[in-house]
PDB file of C-alpha atoms in Angstrom:
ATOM      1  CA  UNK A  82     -71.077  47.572 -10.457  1.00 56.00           C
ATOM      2  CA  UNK A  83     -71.047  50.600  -8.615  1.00 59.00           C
ATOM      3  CA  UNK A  84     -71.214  48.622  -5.016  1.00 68.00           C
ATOM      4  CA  UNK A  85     -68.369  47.017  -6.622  1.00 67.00           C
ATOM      5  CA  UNK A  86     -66.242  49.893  -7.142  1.00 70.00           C
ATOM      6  CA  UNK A  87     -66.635  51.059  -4.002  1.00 72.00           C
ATOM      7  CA  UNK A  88     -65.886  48.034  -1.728  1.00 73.00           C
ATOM      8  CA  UNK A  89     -62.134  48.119  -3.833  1.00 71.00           C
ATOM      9  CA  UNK A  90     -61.818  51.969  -3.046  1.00 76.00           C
ATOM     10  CA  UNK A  91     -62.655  51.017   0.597  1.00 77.00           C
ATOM     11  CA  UNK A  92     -60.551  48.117   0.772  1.00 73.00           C
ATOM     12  CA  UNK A  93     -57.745  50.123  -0.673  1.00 73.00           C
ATOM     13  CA  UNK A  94     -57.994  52.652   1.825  1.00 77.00           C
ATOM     14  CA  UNK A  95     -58.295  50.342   4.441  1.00 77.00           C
ATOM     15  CA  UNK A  96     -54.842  48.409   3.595  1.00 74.00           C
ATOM     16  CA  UNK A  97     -52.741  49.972   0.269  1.00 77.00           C
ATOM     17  CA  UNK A  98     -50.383  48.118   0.666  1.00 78.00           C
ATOM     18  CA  UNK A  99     -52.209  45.383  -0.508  1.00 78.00           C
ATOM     19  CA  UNK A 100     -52.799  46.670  -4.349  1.00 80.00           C
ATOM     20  CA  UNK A 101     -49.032  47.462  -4.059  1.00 84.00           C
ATOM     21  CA  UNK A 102     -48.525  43.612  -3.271  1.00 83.00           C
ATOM     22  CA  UNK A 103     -50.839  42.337  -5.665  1.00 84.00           C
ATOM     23  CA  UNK A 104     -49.299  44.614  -9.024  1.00 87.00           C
ATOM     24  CA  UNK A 105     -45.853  43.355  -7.484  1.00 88.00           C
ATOM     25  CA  UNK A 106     -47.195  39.651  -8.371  1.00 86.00           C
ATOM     26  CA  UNK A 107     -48.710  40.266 -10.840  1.00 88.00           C
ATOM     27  CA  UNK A 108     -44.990  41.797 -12.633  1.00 90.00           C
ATOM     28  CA  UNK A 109     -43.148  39.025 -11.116  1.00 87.00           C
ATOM     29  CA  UNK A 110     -45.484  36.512 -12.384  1.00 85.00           C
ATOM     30  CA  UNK A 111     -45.293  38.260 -16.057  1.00 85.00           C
ATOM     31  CA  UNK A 112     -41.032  38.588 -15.993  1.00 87.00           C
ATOM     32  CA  UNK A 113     -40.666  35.214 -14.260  1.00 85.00           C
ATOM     33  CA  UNK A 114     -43.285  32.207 -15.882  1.00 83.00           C
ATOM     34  CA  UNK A 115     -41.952  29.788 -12.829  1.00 83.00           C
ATOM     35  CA  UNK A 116     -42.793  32.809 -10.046  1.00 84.00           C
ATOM     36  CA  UNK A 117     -46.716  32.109  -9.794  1.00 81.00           C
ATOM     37  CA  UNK A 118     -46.200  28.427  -9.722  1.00 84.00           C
ATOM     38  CA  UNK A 119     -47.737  26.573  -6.283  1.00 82.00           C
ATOM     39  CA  UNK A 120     -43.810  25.220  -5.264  1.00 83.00           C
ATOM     40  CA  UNK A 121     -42.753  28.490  -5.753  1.00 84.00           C
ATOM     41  CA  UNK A 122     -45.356  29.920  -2.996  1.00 83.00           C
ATOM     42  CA  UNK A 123     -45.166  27.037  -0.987  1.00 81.00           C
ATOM     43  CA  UNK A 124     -41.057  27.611  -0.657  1.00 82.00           C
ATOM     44  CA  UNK A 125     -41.744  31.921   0.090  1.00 81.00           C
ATOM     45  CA  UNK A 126     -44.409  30.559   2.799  1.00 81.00           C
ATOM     46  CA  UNK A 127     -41.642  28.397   4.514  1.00 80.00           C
ATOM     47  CA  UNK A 128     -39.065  31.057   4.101  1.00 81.00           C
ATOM     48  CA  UNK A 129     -41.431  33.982   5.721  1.00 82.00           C
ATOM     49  CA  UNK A 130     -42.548  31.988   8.730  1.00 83.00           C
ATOM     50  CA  UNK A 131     -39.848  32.538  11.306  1.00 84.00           C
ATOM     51  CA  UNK A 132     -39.970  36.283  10.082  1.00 86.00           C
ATOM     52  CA  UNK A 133     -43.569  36.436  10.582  1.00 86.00           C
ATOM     53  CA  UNK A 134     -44.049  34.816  14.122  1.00 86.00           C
ATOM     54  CA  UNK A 135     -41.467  36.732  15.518  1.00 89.00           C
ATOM     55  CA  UNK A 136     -42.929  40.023  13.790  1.00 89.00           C
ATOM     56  CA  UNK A 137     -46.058  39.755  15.573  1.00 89.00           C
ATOM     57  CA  UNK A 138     -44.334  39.051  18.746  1.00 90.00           C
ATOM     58  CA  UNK A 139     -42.450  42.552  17.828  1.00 92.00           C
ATOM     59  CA  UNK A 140     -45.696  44.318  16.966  1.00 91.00           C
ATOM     60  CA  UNK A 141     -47.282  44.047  20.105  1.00 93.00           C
ATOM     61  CA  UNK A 142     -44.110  45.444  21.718  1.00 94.00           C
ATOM     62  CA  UNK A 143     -44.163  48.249  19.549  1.00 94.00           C
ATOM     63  CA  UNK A 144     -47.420  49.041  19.884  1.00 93.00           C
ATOM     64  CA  UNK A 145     -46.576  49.498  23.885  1.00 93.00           C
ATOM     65  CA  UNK A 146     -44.318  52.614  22.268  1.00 91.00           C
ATOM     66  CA  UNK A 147     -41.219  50.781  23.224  1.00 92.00           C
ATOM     67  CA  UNK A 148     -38.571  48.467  20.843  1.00 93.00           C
ATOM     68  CA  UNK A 149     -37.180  45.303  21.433  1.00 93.00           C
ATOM     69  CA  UNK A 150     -33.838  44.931  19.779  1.00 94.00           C
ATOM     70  CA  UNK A 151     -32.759  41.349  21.318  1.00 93.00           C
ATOM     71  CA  UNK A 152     -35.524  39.645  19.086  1.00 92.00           C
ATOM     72  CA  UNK A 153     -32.327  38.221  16.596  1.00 90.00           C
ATOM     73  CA  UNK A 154     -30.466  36.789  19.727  1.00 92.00           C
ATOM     74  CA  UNK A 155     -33.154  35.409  21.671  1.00 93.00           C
ATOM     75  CA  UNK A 156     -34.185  33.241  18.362  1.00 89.00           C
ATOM     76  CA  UNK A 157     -30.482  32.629  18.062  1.00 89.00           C
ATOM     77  CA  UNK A 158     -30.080  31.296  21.747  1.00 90.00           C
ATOM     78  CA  UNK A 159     -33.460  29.442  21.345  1.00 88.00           C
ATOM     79  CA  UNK A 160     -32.042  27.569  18.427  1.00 84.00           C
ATOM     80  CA  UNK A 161     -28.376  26.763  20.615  1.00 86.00           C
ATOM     81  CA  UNK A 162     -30.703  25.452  23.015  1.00 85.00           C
ATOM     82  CA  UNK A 163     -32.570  23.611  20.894  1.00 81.00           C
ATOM     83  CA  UNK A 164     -29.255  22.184  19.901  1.00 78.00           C
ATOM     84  CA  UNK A 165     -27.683  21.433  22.782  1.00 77.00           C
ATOM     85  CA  UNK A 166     -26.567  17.841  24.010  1.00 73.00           C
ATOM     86  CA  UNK A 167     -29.306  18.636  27.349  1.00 74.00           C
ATOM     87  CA  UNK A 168     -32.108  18.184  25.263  1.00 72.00           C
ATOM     88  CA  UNK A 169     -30.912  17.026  21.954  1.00 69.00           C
ATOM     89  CA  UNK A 170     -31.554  13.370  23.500  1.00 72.00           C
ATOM     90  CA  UNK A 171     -35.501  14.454  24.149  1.00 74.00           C
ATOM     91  CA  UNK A 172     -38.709  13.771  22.371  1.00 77.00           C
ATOM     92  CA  UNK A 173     -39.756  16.234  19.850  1.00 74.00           C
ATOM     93  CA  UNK A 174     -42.523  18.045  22.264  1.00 79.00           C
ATOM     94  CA  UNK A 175     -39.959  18.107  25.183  1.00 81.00           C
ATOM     95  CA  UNK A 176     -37.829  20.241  23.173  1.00 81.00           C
ATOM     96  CA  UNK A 177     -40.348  22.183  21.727  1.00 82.00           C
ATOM     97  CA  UNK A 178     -41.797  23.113  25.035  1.00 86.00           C
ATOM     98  CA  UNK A 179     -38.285  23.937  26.522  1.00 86.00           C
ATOM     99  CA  UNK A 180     -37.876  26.272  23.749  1.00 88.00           C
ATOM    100  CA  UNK A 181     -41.169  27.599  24.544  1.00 90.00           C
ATOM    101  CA  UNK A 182     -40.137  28.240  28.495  1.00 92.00           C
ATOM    102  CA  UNK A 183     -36.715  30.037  27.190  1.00 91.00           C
ATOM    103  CA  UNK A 184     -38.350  32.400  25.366  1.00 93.00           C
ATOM    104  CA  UNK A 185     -40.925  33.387  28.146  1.00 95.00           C
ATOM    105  CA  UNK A 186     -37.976  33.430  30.555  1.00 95.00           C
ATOM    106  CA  UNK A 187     -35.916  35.925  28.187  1.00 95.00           C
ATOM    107  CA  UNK A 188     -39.398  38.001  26.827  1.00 95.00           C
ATOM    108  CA  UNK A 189     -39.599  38.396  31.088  1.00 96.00           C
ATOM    109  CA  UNK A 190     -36.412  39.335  31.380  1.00 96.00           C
ATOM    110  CA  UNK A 191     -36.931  42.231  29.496  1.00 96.00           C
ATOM    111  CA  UNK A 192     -40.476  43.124  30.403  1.00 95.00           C
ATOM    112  CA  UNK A 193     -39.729  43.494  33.978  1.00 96.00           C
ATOM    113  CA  UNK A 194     -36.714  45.628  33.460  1.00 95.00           C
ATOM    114  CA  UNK A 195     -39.135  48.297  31.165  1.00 95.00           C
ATOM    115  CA  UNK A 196     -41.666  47.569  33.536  1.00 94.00           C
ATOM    116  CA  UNK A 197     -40.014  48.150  36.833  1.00 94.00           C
ATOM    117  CA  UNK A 198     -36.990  50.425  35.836  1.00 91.00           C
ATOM    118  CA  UNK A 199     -36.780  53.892  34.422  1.00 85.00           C
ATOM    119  CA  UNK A 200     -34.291  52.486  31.708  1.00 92.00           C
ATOM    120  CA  UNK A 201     -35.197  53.165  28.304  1.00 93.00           C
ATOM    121  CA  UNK A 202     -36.532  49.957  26.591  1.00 94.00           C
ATOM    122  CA  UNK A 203     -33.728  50.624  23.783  1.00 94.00           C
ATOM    123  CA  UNK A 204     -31.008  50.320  26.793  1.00 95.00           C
ATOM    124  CA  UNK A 205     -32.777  47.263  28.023  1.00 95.00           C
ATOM    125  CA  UNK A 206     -32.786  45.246  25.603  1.00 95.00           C
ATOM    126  CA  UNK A 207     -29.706  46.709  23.556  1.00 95.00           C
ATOM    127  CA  UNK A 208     -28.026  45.068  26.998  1.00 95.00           C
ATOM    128  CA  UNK A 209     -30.331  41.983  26.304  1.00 95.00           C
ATOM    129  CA  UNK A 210     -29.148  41.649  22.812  1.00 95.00           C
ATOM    130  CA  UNK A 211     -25.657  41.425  23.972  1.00 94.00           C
ATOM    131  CA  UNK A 212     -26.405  38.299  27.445  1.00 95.00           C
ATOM    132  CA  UNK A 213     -28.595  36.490  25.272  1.00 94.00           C
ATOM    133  CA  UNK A 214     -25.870  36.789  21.617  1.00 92.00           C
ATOM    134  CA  UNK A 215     -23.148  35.642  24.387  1.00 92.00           C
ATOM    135  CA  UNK A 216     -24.888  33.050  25.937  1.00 91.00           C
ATOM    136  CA  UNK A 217     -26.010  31.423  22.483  1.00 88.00           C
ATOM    137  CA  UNK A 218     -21.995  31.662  21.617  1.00 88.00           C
ATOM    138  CA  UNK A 219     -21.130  30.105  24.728  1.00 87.00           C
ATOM    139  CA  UNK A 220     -23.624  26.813  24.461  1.00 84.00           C
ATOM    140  CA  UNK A 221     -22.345  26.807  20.739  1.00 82.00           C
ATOM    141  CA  UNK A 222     -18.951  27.004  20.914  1.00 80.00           C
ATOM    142  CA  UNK A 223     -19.801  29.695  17.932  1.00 75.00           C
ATOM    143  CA  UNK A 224     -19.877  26.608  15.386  1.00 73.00           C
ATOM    144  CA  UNK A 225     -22.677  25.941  13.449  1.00 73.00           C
ATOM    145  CA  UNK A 226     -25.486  24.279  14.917  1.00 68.00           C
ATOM    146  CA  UNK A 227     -26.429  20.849  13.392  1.00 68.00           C
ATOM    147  CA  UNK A 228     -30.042  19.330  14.259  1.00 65.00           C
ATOM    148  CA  UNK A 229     -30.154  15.507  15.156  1.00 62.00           C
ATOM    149  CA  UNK A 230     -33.001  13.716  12.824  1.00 63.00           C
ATOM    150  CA  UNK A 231     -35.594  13.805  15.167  1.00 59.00           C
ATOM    151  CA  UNK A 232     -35.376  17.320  15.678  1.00 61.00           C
ATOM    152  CA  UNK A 233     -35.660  18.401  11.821  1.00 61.00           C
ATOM    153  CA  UNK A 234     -39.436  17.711  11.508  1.00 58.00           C
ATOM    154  CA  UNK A 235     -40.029  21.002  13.552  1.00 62.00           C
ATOM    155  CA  UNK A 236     -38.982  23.154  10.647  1.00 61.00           C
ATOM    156  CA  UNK A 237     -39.289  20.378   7.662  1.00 64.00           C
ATOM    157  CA  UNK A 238     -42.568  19.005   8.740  1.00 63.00           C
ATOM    158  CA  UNK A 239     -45.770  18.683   7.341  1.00 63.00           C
ATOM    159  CA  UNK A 240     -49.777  18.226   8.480  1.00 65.00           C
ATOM    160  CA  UNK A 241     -52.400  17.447   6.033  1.00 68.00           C
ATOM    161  CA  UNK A 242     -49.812  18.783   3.162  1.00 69.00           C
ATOM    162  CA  UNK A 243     -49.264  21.892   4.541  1.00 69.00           C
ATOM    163  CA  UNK A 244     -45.761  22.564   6.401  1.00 69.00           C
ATOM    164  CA  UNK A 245     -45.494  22.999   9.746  1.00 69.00           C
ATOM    165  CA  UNK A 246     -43.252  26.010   9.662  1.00 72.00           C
ATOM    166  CA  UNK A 247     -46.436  27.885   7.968  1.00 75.00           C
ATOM    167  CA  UNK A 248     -49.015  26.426  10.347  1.00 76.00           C
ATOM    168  CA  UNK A 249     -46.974  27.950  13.424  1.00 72.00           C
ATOM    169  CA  UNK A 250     -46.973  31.519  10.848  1.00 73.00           C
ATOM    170  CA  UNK A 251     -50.672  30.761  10.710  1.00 76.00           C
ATOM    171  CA  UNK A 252     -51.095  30.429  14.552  1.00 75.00           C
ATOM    172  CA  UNK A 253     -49.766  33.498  15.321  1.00 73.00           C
ATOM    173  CA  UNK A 254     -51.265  35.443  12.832  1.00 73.00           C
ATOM    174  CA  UNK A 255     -54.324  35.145  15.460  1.00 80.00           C
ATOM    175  CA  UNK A 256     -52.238  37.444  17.401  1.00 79.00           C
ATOM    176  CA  UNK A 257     -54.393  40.330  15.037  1.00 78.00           C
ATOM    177  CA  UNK A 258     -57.671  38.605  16.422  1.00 81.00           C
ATOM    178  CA  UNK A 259     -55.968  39.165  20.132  1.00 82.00           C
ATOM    179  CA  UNK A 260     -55.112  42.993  19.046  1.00 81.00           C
ATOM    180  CA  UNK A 261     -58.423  43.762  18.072  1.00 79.00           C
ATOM    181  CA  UNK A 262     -60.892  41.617  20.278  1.00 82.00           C
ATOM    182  CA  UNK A 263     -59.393  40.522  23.025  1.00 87.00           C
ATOM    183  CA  UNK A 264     -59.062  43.106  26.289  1.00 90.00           C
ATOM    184  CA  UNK A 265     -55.252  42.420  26.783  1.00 91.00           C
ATOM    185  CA  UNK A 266     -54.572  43.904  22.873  1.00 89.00           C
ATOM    186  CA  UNK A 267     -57.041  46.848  23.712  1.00 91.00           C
ATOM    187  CA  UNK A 268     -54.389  47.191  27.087  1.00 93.00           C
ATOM    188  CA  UNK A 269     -51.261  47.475  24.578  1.00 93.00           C
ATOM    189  CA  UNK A 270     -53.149  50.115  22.523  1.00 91.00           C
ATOM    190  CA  UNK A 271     -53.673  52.091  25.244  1.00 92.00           C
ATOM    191  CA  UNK A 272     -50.576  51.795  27.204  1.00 93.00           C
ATOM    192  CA  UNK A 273     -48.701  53.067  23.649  1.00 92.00           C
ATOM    193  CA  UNK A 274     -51.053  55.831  23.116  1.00 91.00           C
ATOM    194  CA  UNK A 275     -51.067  57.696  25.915  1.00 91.00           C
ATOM    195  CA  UNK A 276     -49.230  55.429  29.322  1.00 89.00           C
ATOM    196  CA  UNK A 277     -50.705  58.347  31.458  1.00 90.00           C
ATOM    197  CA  UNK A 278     -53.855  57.949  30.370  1.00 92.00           C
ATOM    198  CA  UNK A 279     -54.354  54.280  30.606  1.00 91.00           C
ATOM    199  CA  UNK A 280     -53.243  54.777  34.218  1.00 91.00           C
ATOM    200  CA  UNK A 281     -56.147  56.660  35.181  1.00 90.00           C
ATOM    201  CA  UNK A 282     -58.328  54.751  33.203  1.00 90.00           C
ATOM    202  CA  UNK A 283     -57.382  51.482  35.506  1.00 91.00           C
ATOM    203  CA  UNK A 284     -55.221  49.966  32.632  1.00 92.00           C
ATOM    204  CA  UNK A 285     -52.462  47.565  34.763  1.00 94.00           C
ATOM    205  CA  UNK A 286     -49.397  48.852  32.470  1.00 94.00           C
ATOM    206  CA  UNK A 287     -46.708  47.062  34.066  1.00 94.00           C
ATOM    207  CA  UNK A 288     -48.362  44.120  33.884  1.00 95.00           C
ATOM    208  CA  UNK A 289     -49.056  44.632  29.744  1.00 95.00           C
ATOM    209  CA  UNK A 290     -45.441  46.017  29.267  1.00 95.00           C
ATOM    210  CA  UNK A 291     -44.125  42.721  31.010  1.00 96.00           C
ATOM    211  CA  UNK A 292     -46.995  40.862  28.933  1.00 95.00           C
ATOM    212  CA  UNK A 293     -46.184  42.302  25.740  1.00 94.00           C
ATOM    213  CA  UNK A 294     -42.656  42.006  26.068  1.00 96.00           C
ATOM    214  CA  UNK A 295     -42.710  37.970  27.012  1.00 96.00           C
ATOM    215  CA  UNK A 296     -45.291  37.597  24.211  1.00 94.00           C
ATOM    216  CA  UNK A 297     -42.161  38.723  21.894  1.00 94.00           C
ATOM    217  CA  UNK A 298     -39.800  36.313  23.788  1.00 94.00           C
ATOM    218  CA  UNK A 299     -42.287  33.359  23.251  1.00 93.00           C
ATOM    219  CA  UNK A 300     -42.780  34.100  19.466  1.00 91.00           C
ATOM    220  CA  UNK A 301     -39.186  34.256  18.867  1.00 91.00           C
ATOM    221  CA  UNK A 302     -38.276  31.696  20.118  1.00 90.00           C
ATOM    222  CA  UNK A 303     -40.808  29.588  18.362  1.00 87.00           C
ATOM    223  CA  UNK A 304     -39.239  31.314  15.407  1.00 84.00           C
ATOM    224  CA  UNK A 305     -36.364  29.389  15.512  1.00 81.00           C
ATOM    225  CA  UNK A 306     -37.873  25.843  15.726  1.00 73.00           C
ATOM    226  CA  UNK A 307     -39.509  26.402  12.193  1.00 57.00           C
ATOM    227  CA  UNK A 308     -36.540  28.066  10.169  1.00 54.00           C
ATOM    228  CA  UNK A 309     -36.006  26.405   7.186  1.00 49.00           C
ATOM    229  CA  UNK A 310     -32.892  24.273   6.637  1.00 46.00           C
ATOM    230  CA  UNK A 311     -29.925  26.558   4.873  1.00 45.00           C
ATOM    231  CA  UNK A 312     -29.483  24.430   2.923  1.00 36.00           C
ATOM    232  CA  UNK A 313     -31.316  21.039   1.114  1.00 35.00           C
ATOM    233  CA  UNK A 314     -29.178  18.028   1.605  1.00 33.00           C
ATOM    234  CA  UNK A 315     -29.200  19.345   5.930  1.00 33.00           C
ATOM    235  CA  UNK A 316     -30.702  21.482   8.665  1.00 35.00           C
ATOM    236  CA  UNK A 317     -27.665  23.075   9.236  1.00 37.00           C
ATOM    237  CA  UNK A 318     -28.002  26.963  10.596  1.00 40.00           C
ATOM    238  CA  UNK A 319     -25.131  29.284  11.240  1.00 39.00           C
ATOM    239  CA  UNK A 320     -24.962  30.740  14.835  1.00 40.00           C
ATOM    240  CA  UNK A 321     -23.548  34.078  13.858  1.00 41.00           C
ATOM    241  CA  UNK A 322     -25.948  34.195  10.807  1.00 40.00           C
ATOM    242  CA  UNK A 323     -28.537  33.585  13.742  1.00 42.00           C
ATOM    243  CA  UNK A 324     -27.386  36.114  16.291  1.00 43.00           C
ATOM    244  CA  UNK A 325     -28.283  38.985  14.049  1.00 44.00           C
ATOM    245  CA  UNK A 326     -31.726  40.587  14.167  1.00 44.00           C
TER     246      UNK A 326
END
């Protein structure tokens, strides 16, 4: 019992927020009898995806000490995209992968400028923020974007009974695997501790700023593809609901 006790005191330690989460359920569960119910989970999984792809996207950026504040309107000009009449007409994976490229393209964007300027990254991609909300506007007209059919399964999908939008969550949730194992998330942890350091010790820190910061791009925009409809007869998603972070 005693081994017990103490592998809950360590794993407390370790992450606290945890027991925090876990009494939280537990209340809800007691207040509301239809809050622990499997639909119920199922619906906070959907809704939590796009947040959590595009969060890990955002850690790894902050863990480089810097900020990326254009997250909101790069998912919001993925989705325009997404919508648009150039690729509205294209199978499923051709859009998916062109959303894909536009997020690299914008995540490079602004890892080049940290990289390769003395701006501040908060100046960077403050500017960012503003291109990438303007360009969305433009391709939308600022209307609400409406996803043909084919498109819908992205976000509404399912594989083996579990929705797609939660697989993608699941996916990049391996980004913590990267972070810990993986030489390039060893890079970002020592380029934000100390980017003087990491210099000397041969750590390429351009190259993980610009990594780190297209990583983001990439993850939000795959953030958009899986946002749940806003409402249930439609996919329908507002583009200045979207253009916010």
């Amino acid at each position: 019992m005693s081994d017990v006790h103490g592998l809950l005191r360590a794993a407390v330690r370790r992450e606290p927020l945890l027991f925090v989460l876990a009494v939280l359920l537990l209340a809800l569960a007691g207040f509301y009898p239809g809050f622990g119910t499997v639909a119920n989970f199922r619906n906070i999984a959907i809704q939590a995806s796009p947040l959590i792809i595009a969060a890990v996207g955002m850690t790894y950026v902050i863990m480089t000490a810097g900020i990326d504040l254009s997250v909101g309107s790069m998912l919001f000009l993925a989705a325009a995209i997404e919508s648009s009449r150039v690729v509205v007409g294209c199978p499923t994976a051709v859009v998916f992968a062109a959303i894909c490229a536009t997020g690299v393209l914008m995540g490079l964007i602004n890892g080049l400028a940290v990289a390769f300027t003395r701006v501040p990254a908060l100046i960077v991609t403050l500017a960012a923020m503003q291109v990438f909300r303007g360009a969305g506007g433009h391709i939308t007209g600022q209307q609400n974007i409406d996803l043909p059919e084919n498109l819908r399964g992205i976000g509404t999908g399912s594989l083996l009974g579990v929705p797609t939008p939660v697989l993608l969550a699941a996916v990049a949730l391996g980004g913590a695997f990267v972070f810990r194992r993986v030489t390039f998330g060893r890079y970002v942890q020592a380029v934000g501790s100390n980017p003087e350091a990491a210099v000397n010790a041969g750590v390429p820190v351009r190259l993980v700023l610009v990594g780190a910061y297209t990583l983001a791009g990439l993850l939000a925009a795959v953030a958009s593809s899986p946002r749940p409809p806003d409402s249930a007869p439609c996919s329908r998603r507002s583009a200045r609901a979207s253009s916010s972070p």
